[in-house]
Amino acid sequence: MKTKNSEFVSLDQFIESNYGNSDNNSRDQFESGYQHFKLGFLLHEARKIRD
């Protein structure tokens, strides 16, 4: 099944359309949550390597 390229959006476009501009409160919460997720993932990977 083929799809049109116009149906695809970049990650930045997706985030902006769902969470607003960077000065928006819900966008700030999203960015903060992403930073927490990224830190947790990096810790998890470091622990796997250590063991």
Coordinates of N, CA, C and O in Angstrom, one line a residue, residues 1-49:
M1 N 0.8 -1.2 0.0 CA 0.0 0.0 0.0 C 0.9 1.2 0.0 O 1.7 1.4 0.9
K2 N 0.7 2.1 -0.9 CA 1.5 3.3 -1.0 C 0.8 4.5 -0.3 O -0.4 4.5 -0.3
T3 N 1.6 5.3 0.3 CA 1.0 6.5 0.9 C 1.7 7.7 0.3 O 2.8 7.6 -0.2
K4 N 1.0 8.8 0.4 CA 1.6 10.1 -0.2 C 2.6 10.6 0.8 O 2.4 10.5 2.0
N5 N 3.6 11.3 0.3 CA 4.6 11.9 1.2 C 4.0 13.0 2.0 O 4.5 13.4 3.0
S6 N 2.9 13.6 1.5 CA 2.3 14.7 2.2 C 1.7 14.3 3.6 O 1.4 15.1 4.4
E7 N 1.5 13.0 3.7 CA 0.9 12.5 5.0 C 2.0 12.4 6.1 O 1.6 12.2 7.2
F8 N 3.2 12.4 5.7 CA 4.3 12.3 6.7 C 4.7 13.7 7.2 O 4.7 14.7 6.5
V9 N 5.0 13.7 8.5 CA 5.5 15.0 9.1 C 6.8 14.6 9.9 O 7.0 13.5 10.3
S10 N 7.6 15.7 10.1 CA 8.8 15.5 10.8 C 8.5 15.3 12.3 O 7.4 15.7 12.8
L11 N 9.4 14.9 13.1 CA 9.2 14.8 14.5 C 8.9 16.1 15.1 O 8.1 16.3 16.0
D12 N 9.7 17.1 14.7 CA 9.5 18.5 15.2 C 8.1 19.0 14.9 O 7.4 19.6 15.8
Q13 N 7.6 18.7 13.7 CA 6.2 19.1 13.3 C 5.2 18.4 14.2 O 4.2 19.0 14.6
F14 N 5.4 17.1 14.4 CA 4.5 16.3 15.2 C 4.4 16.8 16.6 O 3.3 17.0 17.2
I15 N 5.6 17.1 17.2 CA 5.6 17.6 18.6 C 4.9 19.0 18.7 O 4.1 19.2 19.6
E16 N 5.2 19.8 17.7 CA 4.6 21.2 17.8 C 3.1 21.1 17.6 O 2.4 21.8 18.3
S17 N 2.6 20.2 16.7 CA 1.2 20.2 16.5 C 0.5 19.5 17.7 O -0.7 19.8 18.0
N18 N 1.1 18.7 18.5 CA 0.5 18.0 19.6 C 0.8 18.7 20.9 O -0.1 18.5 21.9
Y19 N 1.9 19.4 21.1 CA 2.2 20.0 22.3 C 2.5 21.5 22.3 O 2.7 22.1 23.3
G20 N 2.3 22.1 21.1 CA 2.5 23.5 21.0 C 3.9 24.0 20.8 O 4.8 23.2 20.7
N21 N 4.1 25.3 20.8 CA 5.4 25.9 20.7 C 6.2 25.7 21.9 O 5.7 25.3 23.0
S22 N 7.5 26.0 21.8 CA 8.4 25.7 22.9 C 8.1 26.6 24.2 O 8.6 26.3 25.3
D23 N 7.3 27.7 24.1 CA 7.0 28.5 25.2 C 5.7 28.1 25.9 O 5.2 28.7 26.8
N24 N 5.1 27.0 25.4 CA 3.8 26.5 25.9 C 4.0 25.6 27.1 O 5.0 24.8 27.2
N25 N 3.2 25.6 28.1 CA 3.3 24.8 29.3 C 3.3 23.3 29.0 O 4.1 22.6 29.6
S26 N 2.4 22.9 28.2 CA 2.3 21.4 27.9 C 3.6 21.0 27.2 O 4.0 19.9 27.4
R27 N 4.1 21.8 26.3 CA 5.4 21.5 25.6 C 6.5 21.4 26.6 O 7.4 20.5 26.6
D28 N 6.5 22.3 27.6 CA 7.6 22.3 28.7 C 7.5 21.0 29.5 O 8.5 20.4 29.8
Q29 N 6.3 20.5 29.8 CA 6.1 19.3 30.5 C 6.5 18.1 29.6 O 7.1 17.2 30.1
F30 N 6.2 18.1 28.3 CA 6.7 17.1 27.4 C 8.2 17.0 27.4 O 8.8 15.9 27.5
E31 N 8.8 18.2 27.2 CA 10.3 18.2 27.2 C 10.9 17.7 28.5 O 11.9 17.0 28.4
S32 N 10.4 18.1 29.6 CA 10.9 17.7 30.9 C 10.7 16.1 31.0 O 11.6 15.4 31.5
G33 N 9.6 15.6 30.6 CA 9.3 14.2 30.7 C 10.3 13.4 29.8 O 10.8 12.4 30.1
Y34 N 10.6 14.0 28.6 CA 11.5 13.4 27.7 C 12.9 13.3 28.3 O 13.6 12.3 28.2
Q35 N 13.3 14.4 29.0 CA 14.6 14.4 29.6 C 14.7 13.4 30.7 O 15.8 12.7 30.8
H36 N 13.7 13.2 31.5 CA 13.6 12.2 32.5 C 13.7 10.8 31.9 O 14.4 9.9 32.4
F37 N 13.0 10.6 30.8 CA 13.0 9.3 30.2 C 14.4 9.0 29.6 O 14.9 7.9 29.8
K38 N 15.0 10.0 29.0 CA 16.3 9.8 28.4 C 17.4 9.4 29.5 O 18.2 8.5 29.3
L39 N 17.3 10.1 30.6 CA 18.2 9.9 31.7 C 18.0 8.4 32.3 O 19.0 7.7 32.5
G40 N 16.8 8.1 32.4 CA 16.5 6.7 32.9 C 17.0 5.6 31.9 O 17.5 4.6 32.4
F41 N 16.8 5.9 30.7 CA 17.3 4.9 29.7 C 18.8 4.8 29.7 O 19.4 3.7 29.6
L42 N 19.5 5.9 29.8 CA 21.0 5.9 29.9 C 21.5 5.2 31.1 O 22.4 4.4 31.0
L43 N 20.8 5.4 32.2 CA 21.2 4.7 33.5 C 20.9 3.2 33.3 O 21.8 2.3 33.7
H44 N 19.8 2.8 32.7 CA 19.5 1.4 32.5 C 20.6 0.8 31.6 O 21.1 -0.3 31.9
E45 N 21.0 1.4 30.5 CA 22.0 0.9 29.6 C 23.3 0.8 30.3 O 24.1 -0.2 30.1
A46 N 23.7 1.7 31.1 CA 25.0 1.7 31.9 C 25.0 0.5 32.9 O 26.0 -0.1 33.0
R47 N 23.9 0.3 33.5 CA 23.8 -0.8 34.4 C 23.9 -2.2 33.7 O 24.4 -3.1 34.2
K48 N 23.3 -2.3 32.5 CA 23.4 -3.5 31.8 C 24.9 -3.8 31.4 O 25.3 -4.9 31.4
I49 N 25.6 -2.7 31.0 CA 27.0 -2.9 30.6 C 27.8 -3.3 31.8 O 28.7 -4.1 31.8

